[in-house]
Amino acid sequence: MPHSLPLEGVLSTSEADLVWAAQDFGRVVHHRPLAVLHAASRHDVAAVQRFAQTHDLTVVPRAQGHSTHGQAQAPGGIVLNLNHLDTVHHVSPDRMVVDAGATWSKVVTAALAHGATPPVLTDYLELSVGGTLSVGGLGGASHRRGAQTDNVLELDVITPDGTLRTCSPALHPDLFDAVRAGYGRHGVIVQAALRLVPAPTHARTYRLRYRHLPDLLAAQRRLVTDQRFDYLEGQAKLEDDGTWTHLLEAAHFFTPPAQPDDTRLLAGLPTAEPEITDTTYWDFANRLADDVALLRRIGPWQHPHPWNNLLLPDNAVEEVVTTALSEVDREGLGDSGLVLLYPIPRDRLRTPQLHVPSTPIIFLLAVLRTAPPDSPATLGRMLEHNQRTQDLAITSGGTIYLRSVDGTGGGNGTPVADRAGDR
Ligand SMILES: Cc1cc2nc3c(=O)[nH]c(=O)nc-3n(C[C@H](O)[C@H](O)[C@H](O)COP(=O)(O)OP(=O)(O)OC[C@H]3O[C@@H](n4cnc5c(N)ncnc54)[C@H](O)[C@@H]3O)c2cc1C
C-alpha cells in the first residue's frame, strides 16, 4: 500500500503481518486486512486514522489479540497494532496513568510496587488495558466493584477523524461512554487513568464443591448479597463419569498479622468440605500463568476456541445452565475446556455500552471450550451449540458478553474463513 504518511512506526503489508492480523485467540474468524500499522506513538495512531478516513478505510485497534470472534480484525482495512504503546507513566496510591497497550500484568506489577492494585482484575492478566476496557472487563471482584470500565477515571482517545480528546465522566462524557465497551469502533484509546486501591499482600481462597447446581446458586446469591468475600466466582466441572459438579470459589484478601476468620466467612453456606489455600496476592492475581504456559507447551492454547460468554438473568440462570450443559460431554468441552458461572449485582455495572439483563442479580456463564485443530466438523458442532444456547439465553432475557462486532456472539454455525476478496 503506497503512502506518504509521516510515521514513526512501520506500515506493513508483509504476508506474515497479514496472517498475524487475520488470526486471534479464537481461531474461528479469519479476515485479512490490507495493511498493519505497528504504531510507535500516538501521532501514528492519529495519522493513520486521518489517512483511513480520507480513503474510506476501516481502522481497527488490536493489542493482545485475545478476542475469540474477530473483534480486532479489519477485513480489507488497517489493523493498528498497539502492543508497543505500553508505557506506565505515573503511579500514585489511588491512580495510575498507563498507555493502552500495556498488559494488566504490567499494570499490577507497577501498582504493587506502590502498595496498590486495580480494584477489578480479569482472571488472566496478559490482556491489554485497551482490550479489556473495550469489552468491559469482568472478574471475581466485579460483585463488589463492577467492571474494569467502571473503574477508569479518564481516557485519552483518538477519534476516527484523528483528533486527540481526553474524556471522563465530566469531560466529553458521550465519548467516554462510547469508547468504554465500544470494541474500538468509536476511537482508539491511547492512554488510561485507572483507579487504584490499597493492595493486600495475601489471598485466602475457599473452594466448596456441590453436587447440585441449586446449592451453588444458593451459596452465590447469599454471598453476592452480603459481600463478605473480596472475590466471588464459581465453576461447573465435568467429572470423569460424565456428570457435572459445581464449585464455589471465593477469596478473602488480607495482610498479616490480620488473618481471615474462616468460621465467619463460611457461615450459613450449604454444607460442603472447604478446600482452603493461602497465596500471595500477586500469585492469586496471576494464578493462570502456569496453566497457560502448560497449554502453550502441549498445544491447546493454539487450537480453536469457540468460546461462549453470556450474561443471564437470575430467574433463568438455572434453566439456561442446565440446558446448555446437558448437551456438553467431554468431546464437546475439549480437553482444556472450562465452564465459569458467577453472580454480579446489576447495580454495580454502570457502563452504558455493557448490555446486561434487568434482574437485580445477573450471572456470567462462560463456556470456554477448545476444539481439535483438525476437525472442522467438531468445531462446527460447538459453534451450533453456542448459537442454540445464545438463542435460549436471549429469549430468557440474557445478553451476550464479548459479542462479535456485528452484535452476535459469533456462534452462527460455521467458522468464517479468509475471504478471497480480503486478500
Ligand atoms: C485466556 C483468556 C482469559 C480471559 N479472561 C477474561 C476475564 O476474566 N474477564 C473478562 O472480562 N474477559 C476475559 N477475557 C476476554 C478479554 O477480556 C477480551 O477478549 C479482551 O478484549 C482481550 O484483550 P486484548 O488485549 O487481547 O484485545 P484484542 O483482542 O486485541 O482487542 C479486543 C477488542 O478491543 C479493541 N481494542 C483493543 N485495544 C484497543 C484500544 N487501545 N482502543 C480501543 N479499542 C481497542 C479491539 O478493536 C477489539 O474490538 C479473556 C480472554 C482470554 C483469551
Short mmCIF file of C-alpha atoms and ligand atoms in Angstrom, two decimals:
data_model
loop_
_atom_site.label_atom_id
_atom_site.label_comp_id
_atom_site.label_asym_id
_atom_site.label_seq_id
_atom_site.Cartn_x
_atom_site.Cartn_y
_atom_site.Cartn_z
CA MET A 1 0.00 0.00 0.00
CA PRO A 2 1.90 3.13 -1.15
CA HIS A 3 1.66 6.03 1.28
CA SER A 4 3.37 9.24 2.30
CA LEU A 5 2.37 9.18 5.93
CA PRO A 6 4.75 10.73 8.46
CA LEU A 7 5.01 7.62 10.63
CA GLU A 8 7.41 6.66 13.41
CA GLY A 9 6.23 3.04 13.29
CA VAL A 10 6.08 0.61 10.37
CA LEU A 11 3.15 0.25 7.96
CA SER A 12 3.40 -3.33 6.74
CA THR A 13 1.77 -5.42 4.04
CA SER A 14 4.04 -8.41 4.60
CA GLU A 15 2.41 -11.83 4.38
CA ALA A 16 3.45 -12.63 7.96
CA ASP A 17 1.77 -9.48 9.30
CA LEU A 18 -1.44 -10.01 7.31
CA VAL A 19 -1.67 -13.60 8.54
CA TRP A 20 -1.00 -12.43 12.11
CA ALA A 21 -3.74 -9.80 11.88
CA ALA A 22 -6.25 -12.30 10.45
CA GLN A 23 -5.85 -14.57 13.48
CA ASP A 24 -6.92 -14.25 17.07
CA PHE A 25 -7.16 -16.47 20.15
CA GLY A 26 -10.48 -17.87 18.92
CA ARG A 27 -9.11 -19.17 15.60
CA VAL A 28 -12.67 -19.23 14.30
CA VAL A 29 -12.81 -15.97 12.29
CA HIS A 30 -10.05 -15.01 9.82
CA HIS A 31 -10.26 -11.72 7.91
CA ARG A 32 -7.14 -10.35 6.26
CA PRO A 33 -6.58 -6.59 6.39
CA LEU A 34 -5.00 -4.51 3.66
CA ALA A 35 -2.17 -3.47 5.97
CA VAL A 36 -0.93 -3.50 9.55
CA LEU A 37 0.44 -0.41 11.26
CA HIS A 38 2.82 -1.18 14.11
CA ALA A 39 2.21 2.09 15.94
CA ALA A 40 5.21 3.64 17.68
CA SER A 41 3.43 6.74 19.01
CA ARG A 42 0.03 8.33 19.40
CA HIS A 43 0.94 10.51 16.39
CA ASP A 44 1.00 7.32 14.30
CA VAL A 45 -2.48 6.48 15.56
CA ALA A 46 -3.79 9.93 14.59
CA ALA A 47 -2.05 9.89 11.19
CA VAL A 48 -3.46 6.50 10.20
CA GLN A 49 -6.95 7.46 11.38
CA ARG A 50 -6.88 10.60 9.17
CA PHE A 51 -5.46 8.64 6.22
CA ALA A 52 -8.11 5.94 6.60
CA GLN A 53 -10.94 8.43 6.84
CA THR A 54 -9.80 10.17 3.64
CA HIS A 55 -9.57 6.83 1.80
CA ASP A 56 -12.72 5.35 3.32
CA LEU A 57 -10.84 2.52 5.05
CA THR A 58 -11.64 0.91 8.38
CA VAL A 59 -9.05 1.09 11.16
CA VAL A 60 -9.34 -1.50 13.93
CA PRO A 61 -7.11 -1.34 17.01
CA ARG A 62 -5.58 -4.56 18.23
CA ALA A 63 -3.43 -5.35 21.25
CA GLN A 64 -3.02 -8.89 22.60
CA GLY A 65 -5.47 -10.40 20.08
CA HIS A 66 -7.23 -12.48 22.75
CA SER A 67 -10.57 -11.88 21.08
CA THR A 68 -12.40 -15.04 20.11
CA HIS A 69 -14.64 -13.83 17.26
CA GLY A 70 -12.56 -11.48 15.11
CA GLN A 71 -13.32 -8.33 17.12
CA ALA A 72 -9.81 -6.97 16.46
CA GLN A 73 -9.76 -7.84 12.74
CA ALA A 74 -10.25 -5.36 9.87
CA PRO A 75 -11.48 -7.05 6.66
CA GLY A 76 -9.87 -5.04 3.85
CA GLY A 77 -8.87 -2.28 6.29
CA ILE A 78 -5.95 -1.41 8.55
CA VAL A 79 -5.15 -3.22 11.78
CA LEU A 80 -3.45 -0.93 14.28
CA ASN A 81 -1.03 -2.89 16.46
CA LEU A 82 -0.86 -1.10 19.82
CA ASN A 83 1.37 -3.55 21.65
CA HIS A 84 4.38 -1.22 21.61
CA LEU A 85 2.47 1.63 23.28
CA ASP A 86 2.68 0.19 26.78
CA THR A 87 4.44 2.73 29.00
CA VAL A 88 3.44 3.18 32.63
CA HIS A 89 3.60 6.98 33.04
CA HIS A 90 2.59 7.60 36.60
CA VAL A 91 1.60 5.66 39.73
CA SER A 92 0.24 7.13 42.96
CA PRO A 93 -1.68 5.32 45.73
CA ASP A 94 -5.08 5.91 44.11
CA ARG A 95 -4.33 6.44 40.41
CA MET A 96 -2.19 5.10 37.59
CA VAL A 97 -1.69 6.54 34.11
CA VAL A 98 -0.73 3.95 31.53
CA ASP A 99 -0.64 3.51 27.76
CA ALA A 100 -3.49 1.35 26.47
CA GLY A 101 -1.22 -1.35 25.01
CA ALA A 102 0.13 -2.28 28.47
CA THR A 103 -0.95 -5.65 29.81
CA TRP A 104 -2.71 -5.94 33.15
CA SER A 105 0.26 -7.96 34.44
CA LYS A 106 2.44 -4.91 33.82
CA VAL A 107 -0.17 -2.67 35.48
CA VAL A 108 -0.47 -4.89 38.57
CA THR A 109 3.30 -5.22 38.90
CA ALA A 110 3.75 -1.44 38.75
CA ALA A 111 0.85 -0.80 41.14
CA LEU A 112 2.02 -3.38 43.70
CA ALA A 113 5.40 -1.66 43.86
CA HIS A 114 3.41 1.26 45.34
CA GLY A 115 1.28 -0.92 47.63
CA ALA A 116 -1.76 -0.52 45.35
CA THR A 117 -3.83 -2.58 42.91
CA PRO A 118 -6.59 -2.02 40.37
CA PRO A 119 -9.84 -2.97 42.15
CA VAL A 120 -11.05 -5.37 39.42
CA LEU A 121 -8.85 -7.84 37.57
CA THR A 122 -9.71 -10.28 34.84
CA ASP A 123 -8.85 -13.93 35.54
CA TYR A 124 -5.96 -13.75 33.08
CA LEU A 125 -3.53 -10.81 33.23
CA GLU A 126 -1.91 -10.94 29.77
CA LEU A 127 -4.78 -8.94 28.25
CA SER A 128 -4.24 -5.29 27.37
CA VAL A 129 -5.75 -2.34 29.20
CA GLY A 130 -7.26 -1.04 25.94
CA GLY A 131 -8.55 -4.52 25.05
CA THR A 132 -10.49 -5.12 28.26
CA LEU A 133 -11.71 -1.50 28.53
CA SER A 134 -13.15 -2.04 25.04
CA VAL A 135 -15.27 -5.00 26.18
CA GLY A 136 -15.99 -4.41 29.90
CA GLY A 137 -13.53 -6.47 31.91
CA LEU A 138 -15.25 -8.70 34.49
CA GLY A 139 -13.75 -10.75 37.30
CA GLY A 140 -14.26 -12.08 40.80
CA ALA A 141 -14.20 -8.57 42.30
CA SER A 142 -16.97 -7.36 39.97
CA HIS A 143 -19.61 -8.38 42.51
CA ARG A 144 -18.31 -5.52 44.64
CA ARG A 145 -16.66 -3.11 42.22
CA GLY A 146 -18.29 -3.57 38.81
CA ALA A 147 -16.44 -3.93 35.54
CA GLN A 148 -12.98 -2.56 34.77
CA THR A 149 -14.78 0.02 32.62
CA ASP A 150 -16.48 1.25 35.82
CA ASN A 151 -13.10 1.87 37.42
CA VAL A 152 -11.44 4.03 34.80
CA LEU A 153 -11.07 7.71 35.65
CA GLU A 154 -10.07 9.26 32.34
CA LEU A 155 -9.17 8.20 28.81
CA ASP A 156 -7.11 9.76 26.04
CA VAL A 157 -8.85 8.76 22.81
CA ILE A 158 -8.01 9.41 19.18
CA THR A 159 -11.31 9.68 17.35
CA PRO A 160 -11.78 8.44 13.76
CA ASP A 161 -11.03 11.95 12.40
CA GLY A 162 -7.56 11.79 14.00
CA THR A 163 -8.28 14.20 16.88
CA LEU A 164 -6.91 13.54 20.36
CA ARG A 165 -9.54 14.03 23.06
CA THR A 166 -9.36 13.50 26.79
CA CYS A 167 -12.65 12.19 28.16
CA SER A 168 -14.06 11.31 31.58
CA PRO A 169 -17.44 11.44 33.35
CA ALA A 170 -17.01 15.24 33.38
CA LEU A 171 -15.18 15.87 30.09
CA HIS A 172 -16.74 14.73 26.79
CA PRO A 173 -18.90 12.18 28.68
CA ASP A 174 -20.53 10.99 25.43
CA LEU A 175 -17.15 9.92 24.07
CA PHE A 176 -16.22 8.34 27.42
CA ASP A 177 -19.44 6.31 27.30
CA ALA A 178 -18.98 5.38 23.63
CA VAL A 179 -15.44 4.03 23.89
CA ARG A 180 -15.86 2.05 27.13
CA ALA A 181 -17.03 -1.40 25.96
CA GLY A 182 -17.10 0.11 22.45
CA TYR A 183 -14.91 -2.54 20.76
CA GLY A 184 -12.59 0.09 19.28
CA ARG A 185 -15.21 1.30 16.82
CA HIS A 186 -15.62 4.83 18.26
CA GLY A 187 -11.98 5.77 18.69
CA VAL A 188 -8.66 4.37 19.79
CA ILE A 189 -7.82 4.56 23.48
CA VAL A 190 -4.17 5.55 23.70
CA GLN A 191 -3.90 6.22 27.44
CA ALA A 192 -5.96 5.44 30.53
CA ALA A 193 -6.05 6.81 34.06
CA LEU A 194 -7.03 3.84 36.23
CA ARG A 195 -8.40 3.86 39.76
CA LEU A 196 -6.16 2.10 42.30
CA VAL A 197 -6.99 0.88 45.80
CA PRO A 198 -4.71 -0.29 48.64
CA ALA A 199 -3.35 -3.77 47.87
CA PRO A 200 -3.40 -6.65 50.36
CA THR A 201 -0.34 -8.88 50.50
CA HIS A 202 -2.20 -12.20 50.69
CA ALA A 203 -5.31 -14.02 49.49
CA ARG A 204 -7.05 -16.99 51.13
CA THR A 205 -9.09 -19.00 48.63
CA TYR A 206 -12.02 -21.21 49.61
CA ARG A 207 -13.35 -23.90 47.28
CA LEU A 208 -16.57 -25.74 48.10
CA ARG A 209 -17.83 -28.47 45.80
CA TYR A 210 -21.57 -29.08 45.43
CA ARG A 211 -23.20 -31.95 43.59
CA HIS A 212 -26.28 -29.91 42.66
CA LEU A 213 -26.45 -26.60 40.77
CA PRO A 214 -29.14 -25.08 43.08
CA ASP A 215 -26.73 -25.39 46.04
CA LEU A 216 -24.05 -23.42 44.19
CA LEU A 217 -26.56 -20.78 43.13
CA ALA A 218 -27.96 -20.50 46.67
CA ALA A 219 -24.45 -20.02 48.09
CA GLN A 220 -23.58 -17.44 45.42
CA ARG A 221 -26.82 -15.50 45.91
CA ARG A 222 -26.14 -15.29 49.63
CA LEU A 223 -22.52 -14.18 49.14
CA VAL A 224 -23.29 -11.66 46.41
CA THR A 225 -25.84 -10.08 48.72
CA ASP A 226 -23.79 -9.86 51.92
CA GLN A 227 -20.48 -9.32 50.06
CA ARG A 228 -18.41 -10.97 52.76
CA PHE A 229 -15.71 -12.06 50.28
CA ASP A 230 -13.41 -9.86 48.15
CA TYR A 231 -13.60 -12.25 45.21
CA LEU A 232 -16.51 -14.46 44.15
CA GLU A 233 -16.61 -16.82 41.20
CA GLY A 234 -17.62 -20.44 40.51
CA GLN A 235 -17.39 -23.25 38.00
CA ALA A 236 -19.32 -26.20 36.65
CA LYS A 237 -16.94 -29.17 36.42
CA LEU A 238 -17.42 -32.15 34.11
CA GLU A 239 -16.47 -35.29 36.06
CA ASP A 240 -14.97 -38.46 34.58
CA ASP A 241 -18.35 -40.24 34.90
CA GLY A 242 -19.96 -37.58 32.67
CA THR A 243 -21.89 -35.83 35.46
CA TRP A 244 -21.47 -32.18 36.46
CA THR A 245 -20.42 -30.92 39.88
CA HIS A 246 -20.41 -27.29 40.93
CA LEU A 247 -17.57 -25.40 42.55
CA LEU A 248 -17.87 -22.26 44.62
CA GLU A 249 -14.65 -20.22 44.53
CA ALA A 250 -14.31 -17.29 46.89
CA ALA A 251 -11.34 -15.39 48.27
CA HIS A 252 -10.65 -13.08 51.16
CA PHE A 253 -7.73 -10.65 50.83
CA PHE A 254 -5.61 -9.85 53.89
CA THR A 255 -2.30 -8.50 55.11
CA PRO A 256 -0.72 -10.32 58.09
CA PRO A 257 -0.79 -10.12 61.05
CA ALA A 258 -4.52 -9.83 60.26
CA GLN A 259 -5.98 -13.26 59.45
CA PRO A 260 -9.26 -14.29 57.78
CA ASP A 261 -12.00 -15.58 60.10
CA ASP A 262 -12.87 -18.89 58.40
CA THR A 263 -15.90 -19.56 60.60
CA ARG A 264 -17.49 -16.20 59.80
CA LEU A 265 -16.67 -16.41 56.10
CA LEU A 266 -18.20 -19.88 55.67
CA ALA A 267 -21.21 -19.43 57.98
CA GLY A 268 -24.62 -20.29 56.57
CA LEU A 269 -23.43 -21.77 53.26
CA PRO A 270 -24.81 -25.11 52.00
CA THR A 271 -22.65 -27.77 53.65
CA ALA A 272 -19.50 -28.89 51.82
CA GLU A 273 -15.94 -29.66 52.88
CA PRO A 274 -13.94 -26.48 52.12
CA GLU A 275 -10.55 -26.63 50.44
CA ILE A 276 -8.56 -23.66 51.75
CA THR A 277 -5.37 -22.24 50.19
CA ASP A 278 -3.21 -19.24 51.10
CA THR A 279 -1.09 -17.46 48.49
CA THR A 280 0.44 -14.05 48.00
CA TYR A 281 -1.88 -11.55 46.34
CA TRP A 282 0.34 -11.50 43.24
CA ASP A 283 0.23 -15.30 42.91
CA PHE A 284 -3.53 -15.16 43.29
CA ALA A 285 -3.90 -12.43 40.63
CA ASN A 286 -1.51 -14.25 38.30
CA ARG A 287 -2.91 -17.75 39.07
CA LEU A 288 -3.48 -18.76 35.44
CA ALA A 289 0.11 -18.19 34.34
CA ASP A 290 1.35 -21.76 34.96
CA ASP A 291 -1.69 -23.39 33.32
CA VAL A 292 -1.34 -21.15 30.28
CA ALA A 293 2.37 -21.95 29.99
CA LEU A 294 1.47 -25.66 30.02
CA LEU A 295 -1.32 -25.25 27.43
CA ARG A 296 1.07 -23.32 25.19
CA ARG A 297 3.66 -26.08 25.51
CA ILE A 298 1.37 -29.02 24.85
CA GLY A 299 -0.73 -27.30 22.14
CA PRO A 300 -4.36 -26.50 23.09
CA TRP A 301 -3.58 -22.79 23.54
CA GLN A 302 -3.00 -22.64 19.78
CA HIS A 303 -6.20 -24.58 18.89
CA PRO A 304 -9.63 -23.09 18.01
CA HIS A 305 -11.56 -21.61 20.94
CA PRO A 306 -15.30 -21.35 20.20
CA TRP A 307 -15.99 -19.58 23.48
CA ASN A 308 -19.47 -18.57 24.56
CA ASN A 309 -19.89 -15.83 27.18
CA LEU A 310 -23.40 -14.96 28.34
CA LEU A 311 -24.93 -12.72 30.98
CA LEU A 312 -28.04 -14.39 32.36
CA PRO A 313 -30.91 -13.04 34.44
CA ASP A 314 -31.22 -14.60 37.88
CA ASN A 315 -34.67 -16.04 37.11
CA ALA A 316 -33.40 -18.02 34.09
CA VAL A 317 -29.89 -19.00 35.16
CA GLU A 318 -30.77 -22.49 36.35
CA GLU A 319 -32.74 -23.38 33.22
CA VAL A 320 -30.18 -21.98 30.75
CA VAL A 321 -27.19 -23.54 32.51
CA THR A 322 -28.90 -26.92 32.85
CA THR A 323 -30.00 -26.93 29.21
CA ALA A 324 -26.64 -25.70 27.94
CA LEU A 325 -24.58 -28.21 29.91
CA SER A 326 -26.89 -31.17 29.22
CA GLU A 327 -25.54 -31.18 25.66
CA VAL A 328 -21.86 -30.85 26.60
CA ASP A 329 -19.81 -34.01 27.00
CA ARG A 330 -16.02 -34.42 27.15
CA GLU A 331 -15.66 -34.12 23.38
CA GLY A 332 -17.98 -31.11 23.35
CA LEU A 333 -15.94 -29.35 26.02
CA GLY A 334 -12.49 -30.19 24.74
CA ASP A 335 -9.54 -31.36 26.82
CA SER A 336 -8.81 -28.00 28.41
CA GLY A 337 -12.39 -26.70 28.48
CA LEU A 338 -13.76 -24.77 31.42
CA VAL A 339 -17.21 -23.53 32.47
CA LEU A 340 -17.36 -20.42 34.65
CA LEU A 341 -20.52 -19.37 36.46
CA TYR A 342 -20.69 -16.43 38.85
CA PRO A 343 -23.02 -13.66 40.01
CA ILE A 344 -22.75 -9.87 39.83
CA PRO A 345 -25.28 -7.40 41.23
CA ARG A 346 -26.66 -5.44 38.31
CA ASP A 347 -26.31 -2.08 40.06
CA ARG A 348 -22.52 -2.49 40.16
CA LEU A 349 -22.35 -2.43 36.35
CA ARG A 350 -22.71 1.15 35.17
CA THR A 351 -21.04 1.16 31.74
CA PRO A 352 -23.76 2.14 29.23
CA GLN A 353 -22.39 0.01 26.36
CA LEU A 354 -22.16 -3.11 28.52
CA HIS A 355 -25.62 -4.56 27.96
CA VAL A 356 -26.82 -6.61 30.92
CA PRO A 357 -30.05 -8.37 31.91
CA SER A 358 -32.56 -6.44 34.01
CA THR A 359 -32.72 -8.60 37.18
CA PRO A 360 -31.01 -7.31 40.37
CA ILE A 361 -28.53 -10.23 40.22
CA ILE A 362 -27.09 -11.43 36.92
CA PHE A 363 -24.84 -14.43 36.26
CA LEU A 364 -21.89 -14.71 33.90
CA LEU A 365 -21.93 -18.11 32.18
CA ALA A 366 -18.72 -18.71 30.20
CA VAL A 367 -18.46 -22.00 28.31
CA LEU A 368 -14.79 -21.92 27.35
CA ARG A 369 -14.02 -24.78 25.01
CA THR A 370 -11.12 -25.91 22.89
CA ALA A 371 -11.79 -27.63 19.56
CA PRO A 372 -9.35 -30.04 17.95
CA PRO A 373 -7.27 -28.26 15.28
CA ASP A 374 -8.03 -30.82 12.58
CA SER A 375 -11.79 -31.32 12.87
CA PRO A 376 -13.92 -28.59 11.27
CA ALA A 377 -16.97 -30.78 11.94
CA THR A 378 -16.37 -30.76 15.70
CA LEU A 379 -15.76 -27.00 15.67
CA GLY A 380 -18.95 -26.54 13.64
CA ARG A 381 -20.94 -28.59 16.19
CA MET A 382 -19.58 -26.49 19.06
CA LEU A 383 -20.50 -23.27 17.24
CA GLU A 384 -24.00 -24.56 16.51
CA HIS A 385 -24.43 -25.45 20.16
CA ASN A 386 -23.23 -21.98 21.13
CA GLN A 387 -25.83 -20.47 18.82
CA ARG A 388 -28.64 -22.55 20.38
CA THR A 389 -27.52 -21.55 23.88
CA GLN A 390 -27.34 -17.88 22.87
CA ASP A 391 -30.84 -18.06 21.39
CA LEU A 392 -32.17 -19.60 24.62
CA ALA A 393 -30.31 -17.02 26.73
CA ILE A 394 -31.64 -14.09 24.71
CA THR A 395 -35.20 -15.44 24.75
CA SER A 396 -34.83 -15.68 28.54
CA GLY A 397 -33.72 -12.04 28.90
CA GLY A 398 -29.97 -12.65 28.75
CA THR A 399 -27.28 -10.83 26.76
CA ILE A 400 -24.07 -11.83 25.01
CA TYR A 401 -20.82 -10.72 26.62
CA LEU A 402 -17.77 -10.39 24.31
CA ARG A 403 -20.09 -10.25 21.32
CA SER A 404 -18.83 -10.04 17.74
CA VAL A 405 -18.83 -6.54 16.33
CA ASP A 406 -21.88 -7.43 14.22
CA GLY A 407 -23.72 -7.84 17.53
CA THR A 408 -23.80 -11.65 17.67
CA GLY A 409 -21.73 -13.89 19.87
CA GLY A 410 -20.11 -15.35 16.80
CA GLY A 411 -21.92 -18.61 17.36
CA ASN A 412 -23.63 -18.68 13.99
CA GLY A 413 -22.90 -22.16 12.80
CA THR A 414 -19.78 -22.19 10.71
CA PRO A 415 -16.25 -20.87 11.04
CA VAL A 416 -15.60 -17.73 9.00
CA ALA A 417 -12.68 -18.45 6.70
CA ASP A 418 -10.42 -15.98 4.92
CA ARG A 419 -12.42 -14.36 2.17
CA ALA A 420 -10.81 -14.24 -1.23
CA GLY A 421 -11.79 -10.59 -1.52
CA ASP A 422 -9.77 -9.79 1.60
CA ARG A 423 -6.51 -10.96 0.07
C1 LIG B 1 -7.40 -16.62 28.38
C2 LIG B 1 -8.41 -15.51 28.40
C3 LIG B 1 -8.96 -15.10 29.62
C4 LIG B 1 -9.89 -14.08 29.67
N1 LIG B 1 -10.41 -13.73 30.87
C5 LIG B 1 -11.33 -12.75 30.93
C6 LIG B 1 -11.90 -12.36 32.19
O1 LIG B 1 -11.60 -12.93 33.24
N2 LIG B 1 -12.80 -11.34 32.19
C7 LIG B 1 -13.16 -10.68 31.06
O2 LIG B 1 -13.96 -9.75 31.14
N3 LIG B 1 -12.64 -11.03 29.87
C8 LIG B 1 -11.76 -12.05 29.78
N4 LIG B 1 -11.24 -12.41 28.56
C9 LIG B 1 -11.70 -11.71 27.36
C10 LIG B 1 -10.85 -10.45 27.15
O3 LIG B 1 -11.11 -9.51 28.16
C11 LIG B 1 -11.17 -9.77 25.81
O4 LIG B 1 -11.07 -10.68 24.75
C12 LIG B 1 -10.22 -8.58 25.60
O5 LIG B 1 -10.76 -7.77 24.58
C13 LIG B 1 -8.83 -9.06 25.20
O6 LIG B 1 -7.89 -8.01 25.25
P1 LIG B 1 -6.79 -7.95 24.10
O7 LIG B 1 -5.74 -7.00 24.53
O8 LIG B 1 -6.37 -9.30 23.70
O9 LIG B 1 -7.70 -7.26 22.98
P2 LIG B 1 -7.78 -7.53 21.39
O10 LIG B 1 -8.28 -8.90 21.14
O11 LIG B 1 -6.51 -7.13 20.78
O12 LIG B 1 -8.94 -6.47 21.05
C14 LIG B 1 -10.23 -6.69 21.60
C15 LIG B 1 -11.18 -5.57 21.23
O13 LIG B 1 -10.74 -4.35 21.81
C16 LIG B 1 -10.46 -3.38 20.81
N5 LIG B 1 -9.27 -2.66 21.26
C17 LIG B 1 -8.06 -3.19 21.63
N6 LIG B 1 -7.25 -2.19 22.05
C18 LIG B 1 -7.96 -1.04 21.94
C19 LIG B 1 -7.66 0.32 22.23
N7 LIG B 1 -6.49 0.71 22.72
N8 LIG B 1 -8.62 1.25 21.98
C20 LIG B 1 -9.84 0.90 21.51
N9 LIG B 1 -10.16 -0.38 21.24
C21 LIG B 1 -9.24 -1.33 21.46
C22 LIG B 1 -10.26 -4.18 19.51
O14 LIG B 1 -10.54 -3.42 18.36
C23 LIG B 1 -11.26 -5.31 19.71
O15 LIG B 1 -12.56 -4.89 19.40
C24 LIG B 1 -10.30 -13.44 28.48
C25 LIG B 1 -9.77 -13.85 27.25
C26 LIG B 1 -8.84 -14.87 27.21
C27 LIG B 1 -8.29 -15.32 25.89
#
